Coordinates of N, CA and C in Angstrom, one line a residue:
M14 N -10.0 6.1 15.1 CA -9.2 5.8 13.9 C -8.4 7.1 13.4
Y15 N -9.1 8.2 13.3 CA -8.5 9.5 12.9 C -8.3 10.4 14.1
T16 N -7.2 11.2 14.1 CA -7.0 12.2 15.1 C -8.0 13.3 15.0
E17 N -8.1 14.1 16.1 CA -9.0 15.2 16.1 C -8.6 16.2 15.0
K18 N -7.3 16.4 14.9 CA -6.8 17.3 13.9 C -7.1 16.9 12.4
V19 N -7.1 15.6 12.2 CA -7.5 15.1 10.8 C -9.0 15.4 10.6
M20 N -9.8 15.1 11.6 CA -11.2 15.3 11.5 C -11.5 16.8 11.3
D21 N -10.8 17.7 12.0 CA -11.0 19.1 11.9 C -10.7 19.6 10.5
H22 N -9.5 19.1 9.9 CA -9.2 19.6 8.6 C -10.1 18.9 7.5
F23 N -10.7 17.8 7.8 CA -11.6 17.2 6.9 C -13.0 17.9 6.9
T24 N -13.5 18.2 8.1 CA -14.8 18.8 8.2 C -14.7 20.3 8.0
N25 N -13.6 21.0 8.3 CA -13.4 22.4 8.1 C -12.1 22.7 7.3
P26 N -12.1 22.2 6.0 CA -10.8 22.3 5.2 C -10.5 23.8 5.0
R27 N -9.2 24.1 5.1 CA -8.7 25.4 4.8 C -8.3 25.6 3.4
N28 N -8.4 26.8 2.8 CA -7.8 27.1 1.5 C -8.4 26.3 0.4
V29 N -9.7 26.0 0.4 CA -10.3 25.2 -0.7 C -10.6 26.1 -1.9
G30 N -10.4 25.7 -3.1 CA -10.7 26.4 -4.2 C -9.6 26.5 -5.3
E31 N -9.7 27.4 -6.2 CA -8.8 27.6 -7.2 C -8.2 29.0 -7.2
I32 N -7.0 29.2 -7.7 CA -6.5 30.5 -7.9 C -6.4 30.8 -9.4
E33 N -7.2 31.8 -9.8 CA -7.1 32.1 -11.3 C -5.8 32.7 -11.6
N34 N -5.3 32.3 -12.7 CA -3.9 32.7 -13.2 C -2.8 32.3 -12.2
A35 N -2.9 31.1 -11.6 CA -2.0 30.7 -10.6 C -0.6 30.6 -11.3
N36 N 0.4 30.9 -10.5 CA 1.8 30.8 -11.0 C 2.3 29.4 -11.1
G37 N 1.7 28.5 -10.3 CA 2.1 27.1 -10.4 C 0.9 26.2 -10.0
V38 N 0.7 25.1 -10.8 CA -0.4 24.2 -10.5 C 0.2 22.8 -10.5
G39 N -0.1 22.0 -9.5 CA 0.4 20.6 -9.4 C -0.8 19.7 -9.2
E40 N -0.8 18.6 -10.0 CA -1.9 17.6 -9.9 C -1.3 16.3 -9.8
V41 N -1.8 15.5 -8.8 CA -1.3 14.1 -8.7 C -2.5 13.3 -8.3
G42 N -2.4 12.0 -8.6 CA -3.5 11.1 -8.3 C -3.0 9.7 -8.0
N43 N -3.8 8.9 -7.4 CA -3.5 7.6 -7.0 C -4.6 6.7 -7.6
A44 N -4.2 6.0 -8.6 CA -5.2 5.1 -9.3 C -5.8 4.0 -8.4
K45 N -5.0 3.6 -7.5 CA -5.4 2.5 -6.6 C -6.6 2.9 -5.7
C46 N -6.5 4.1 -5.2 CA -7.6 4.5 -4.3 C -8.5 5.6 -4.9
G47 N -8.1 6.2 -6.0 CA -9.0 7.1 -6.7 C -8.8 8.5 -6.2
D48 N -7.9 8.8 -5.3 CA -7.7 10.2 -4.8 C -7.0 11.0 -5.9
I49 N -7.5 12.3 -6.1 CA -6.8 13.2 -7.0 C -6.7 14.6 -6.3
M50 N -5.5 15.1 -6.3 CA -5.3 16.4 -5.7 C -4.7 17.4 -6.7
R51 N -5.2 18.6 -6.6 CA -4.7 19.7 -7.4 C -4.4 20.9 -6.4
I52 N -3.1 21.4 -6.5 CA -2.7 22.5 -5.7 C -2.3 23.7 -6.6
Y53 N -2.8 24.9 -6.2 CA -2.6 26.1 -6.9 C -1.7 27.0 -6.1
L54 N -0.7 27.6 -6.7 CA 0.2 28.6 -6.0 C 0.1 30.0 -6.6
D55 N 0.2 30.9 -5.7 CA 0.4 32.3 -6.1 C 1.7 32.8 -5.4
V56 N 2.7 32.9 -6.2 CA 4.0 33.2 -5.7 C 4.4 34.6 -6.1
E57 N 5.0 35.3 -5.1 CA 5.5 36.7 -5.3 C 7.0 36.7 -4.8
G58 N 7.9 37.0 -5.7 CA 9.3 36.9 -5.4 C 9.6 35.5 -5.3
D59 N 9.9 35.0 -4.1 CA 10.2 33.6 -3.8 C 9.3 33.1 -2.7
V60 N 8.2 33.8 -2.4 CA 7.4 33.5 -1.3 C 6.0 33.1 -1.8
I61 N 5.4 32.0 -1.2 CA 4.1 31.6 -1.5 C 3.1 32.5 -0.8
K62 N 2.5 33.4 -1.5 CA 1.5 34.4 -0.9 C 0.2 33.7 -0.7
D63 N -0.2 32.9 -1.6 CA -1.5 32.2 -1.5 C -1.4 30.8 -2.0
V64 N -2.2 29.9 -1.5 CA -2.3 28.5 -1.9 C -3.7 28.0 -1.7
K65 N -4.2 27.3 -2.7 CA -5.5 26.7 -2.6 C -5.4 25.3 -3.2
F66 N -6.5 24.5 -2.8 CA -6.5 23.1 -3.3 C -7.9 22.7 -3.7
K67 N -7.9 21.7 -4.6 CA -9.2 20.9 -4.9 C -8.8 19.5 -4.8
T68 N -9.5 18.7 -4.0 CA -9.2 17.3 -3.8 C -10.5 16.5 -4.0
F69 N -10.3 15.4 -4.8 CA -11.4 14.4 -4.9 C -10.9 13.2 -4.2
G70 N -11.5 12.8 -3.1 CA -10.9 11.6 -2.4 C -11.5 11.5 -1.0
C71 N -10.9 10.6 -0.3 CA -11.3 10.3 1.1 C -11.1 11.4 2.1
G72 N -11.5 11.3 3.3 CA -11.3 12.3 4.3 C -9.9 12.6 4.6
A73 N -9.0 11.5 4.6 CA -7.6 11.7 4.8 C -7.0 12.5 3.7
A74 N -7.4 12.3 2.5 CA -6.9 13.1 1.3 C -7.3 14.6 1.5
V75 N -8.5 14.9 1.9 CA -8.9 16.2 2.1 C -8.1 16.9 3.2
A76 N -8.0 16.1 4.3 CA -7.3 16.6 5.5 C -5.8 16.9 5.2
T77 N -5.1 16.0 4.4 CA -3.7 16.3 4.1 C -3.6 17.5 3.1
S78 N -4.5 17.6 2.2 CA -4.5 18.7 1.3 C -4.6 20.0 2.1
S79 N -5.6 20.1 3.0 CA -5.8 21.3 3.8 C -4.6 21.6 4.6
M80 N -4.0 20.6 5.3 CA -2.8 20.8 6.1 C -1.6 21.3 5.4
V81 N -1.4 20.7 4.2 CA -0.2 21.1 3.4 C -0.3 22.6 3.0
T82 N -1.5 23.0 2.7 CA -1.7 24.4 2.3 C -1.4 25.4 3.5
E83 N -1.8 24.9 4.7 CA -1.5 25.7 5.9 C 0.0 25.7 6.2
M84 N 0.6 24.7 5.9 CA 2.1 24.5 6.2 C 2.9 25.4 5.3
V85 N 2.5 25.7 4.1 CA 3.3 26.4 3.1 C 3.0 27.9 2.9
K86 N 1.9 28.3 3.3 CA 1.5 29.7 3.1 C 2.5 30.6 3.9
G87 N 3.1 31.6 3.1 CA 4.1 32.5 3.6 C 5.5 32.0 3.6
K88 N 5.7 30.7 3.2 CA 7.1 30.1 3.1 C 7.7 30.4 1.8
T89 N 9.0 30.3 1.7 CA 9.7 30.4 0.5 C 9.5 29.1 -0.3
L90 N 9.8 29.1 -1.6 CA 9.7 27.9 -2.4 C 10.6 26.8 -1.9
D91 N 11.8 27.2 -1.5 CA 12.8 26.2 -1.0 C 12.3 25.6 0.3
E92 N 11.7 26.5 1.2 CA 11.2 25.9 2.5 C 10.1 25.0 2.2
A93 N 9.2 25.3 1.2 CA 8.1 24.5 0.9 C 8.5 23.1 0.3
L94 N 9.6 23.2 -0.5 CA 10.1 21.9 -1.1 C 10.6 20.9 0.0
E95 N 11.0 21.5 1.2 CA 11.5 20.6 2.3 C 10.3 19.9 3.0
I96 N 9.1 20.3 2.7 CA 8.0 19.6 3.4 C 7.8 18.2 2.8
S97 N 7.9 17.2 3.7 CA 7.9 15.8 3.3 C 6.5 15.2 3.6
N98 N 6.3 14.1 3.0 CA 5.1 13.3 3.2 C 4.9 13.0 4.7
A99 N 6.0 12.7 5.4 CA 6.0 12.3 6.8 C 5.6 13.6 7.6
A100 N 6.1 14.8 7.2 CA 5.8 16.0 7.9 C 4.4 16.3 7.9
V101 N 3.7 16.1 6.7 CA 2.3 16.4 6.6 C 1.5 15.5 7.6
A102 N 1.8 14.2 7.6 CA 1.1 13.2 8.5 C 1.4 13.6 9.9
E103 N 2.6 13.9 10.2 CA 3.0 14.3 11.6 C 2.2 15.5 12.1
A104 N 2.1 16.5 11.2 CA 1.4 17.8 11.5 C -0.1 17.5 11.9
L105 N -0.6 16.4 11.3 CA -2.0 16.0 11.6 C -2.1 15.1 12.8
G106 N -1.0 14.8 13.4 CA -1.1 13.9 14.6 C -1.1 12.5 14.2
G107 N -0.7 12.2 12.9 CA -0.6 10.8 12.4 C -1.8 10.4 11.6
L108 N -1.6 9.4 10.8 CA -2.7 8.8 10.0 C -2.7 7.3 10.1
P109 N -3.8 6.7 10.0 CA -3.8 5.2 10.0 C -2.9 4.7 8.9
P110 N -2.2 3.6 9.1 CA -1.3 3.0 8.1 C -1.9 2.9 6.7
A111 N -3.2 2.5 6.7 CA -3.8 2.3 5.4 C -4.1 3.7 4.6
K112 N -3.9 4.8 5.4 CA -4.2 6.1 4.8 C -2.9 6.9 4.6
M113 N -1.8 6.4 4.9 CA -0.5 7.1 4.7 C -0.2 7.6 3.3
H114 N -0.7 6.8 2.3 CA -0.5 7.2 0.9 C -1.2 8.5 0.6
C115 N -2.2 8.9 1.4 CA -2.8 10.2 1.2 C -1.9 11.4 1.5
S116 N -1.1 11.2 2.6 CA -0.1 12.3 2.9 C 0.9 12.4 1.8
N117 N 1.3 11.2 1.2 CA 2.2 11.3 0.1 C 1.7 12.1 -1.1
L118 N 0.4 12.0 -1.4 CA -0.2 12.8 -2.4 C -0.1 14.3 -2.2
A119 N -0.4 14.7 -0.9 CA -0.4 16.1 -0.6 C 1.0 16.7 -0.9
A120 N 2.0 16.1 -0.4 CA 3.4 16.7 -0.6 C 3.8 16.6 -2.1
D121 N 3.4 15.5 -2.7 CA 3.7 15.3 -4.1 C 3.0 16.4 -5.0
A122 N 1.7 16.7 -4.7 CA 1.0 17.8 -5.4 C 1.7 19.2 -5.2
L123 N 2.1 19.4 -3.9 CA 2.8 20.7 -3.6 C 4.1 20.8 -4.5
H124 N 4.9 19.7 -4.5 CA 6.2 19.7 -5.2 C 5.9 19.8 -6.7
A125 N 4.8 19.2 -7.2 CA 4.5 19.3 -8.6 C 4.1 20.8 -9.0
A126 N 3.4 21.5 -8.1 CA 3.0 22.9 -8.3 C 4.3 23.8 -8.3
I127 N 5.2 23.5 -7.4 CA 6.5 24.3 -7.4 C 7.3 24.0 -8.7
K128 N 7.3 22.8 -9.1 CA 8.0 22.4 -10.4 C 7.4 23.2 -11.5
D129 N 6.0 23.2 -11.6 CA 5.3 23.9 -12.6 C 5.7 25.4 -12.6
Y130 N 5.7 26.0 -11.4 CA 6.1 27.4 -11.2 C 7.5 27.7 -11.8
H131 N 8.4 26.8 -11.5 CA 9.8 27.0 -12.0 C 9.9 26.9 -13.5
E132 N 9.1 25.9 -14.1 CA 9.1 25.7 -15.5 C 8.5 27.0 -16.2
K133 N 7.4 27.5 -15.6 CA 6.8 28.7 -16.2 C 7.8 29.9 -16.1
Q134 N 8.5 30.0 -15.1 CA 9.5 31.1 -14.9 C 10.6 31.0 -16.0
E135 N 11.1 29.8 -16.2 CA 12.1 29.6 -17.2 C 11.7 30.0 -18.6
K136 N 10.4 29.7 -18.9 CA 9.9 30.1 -20.2 C 9.8 31.6 -20.4
K137 N 9.6 32.3 -19.3 CA 9.6 33.8 -19.4 C 10.9 34.4 -19.7
E138 N 12.0 33.7 -19.3 CA 13.3 34.2 -19.5 C 13.8 34.2 -20.9

């Protein structure tokens, strides 16, 4: 049902945790399935220096959260914004159709964290 890569990111998730004083935090949830994801960003200049996540949900939700953090570390904010839901699922070698909504949450949480970062920067100006 799940690819080896999905199982690897579920059983050995990368970048789990919180970043104290994160520059940007994004949280999204899906009431239908109960999954909740929170992504924390540490941004220097325009580059994501560190990223962590906390996810409450199914194995696919944990795997997509882990994968999206791996995909954005070291990228610029603009590059990170280009990461789509489909790209997250593709990076994991695909997800079962019933679990595709989980990849949507991962990209959405990332985009929400970047939006939060930009809003915080505007307030500083």
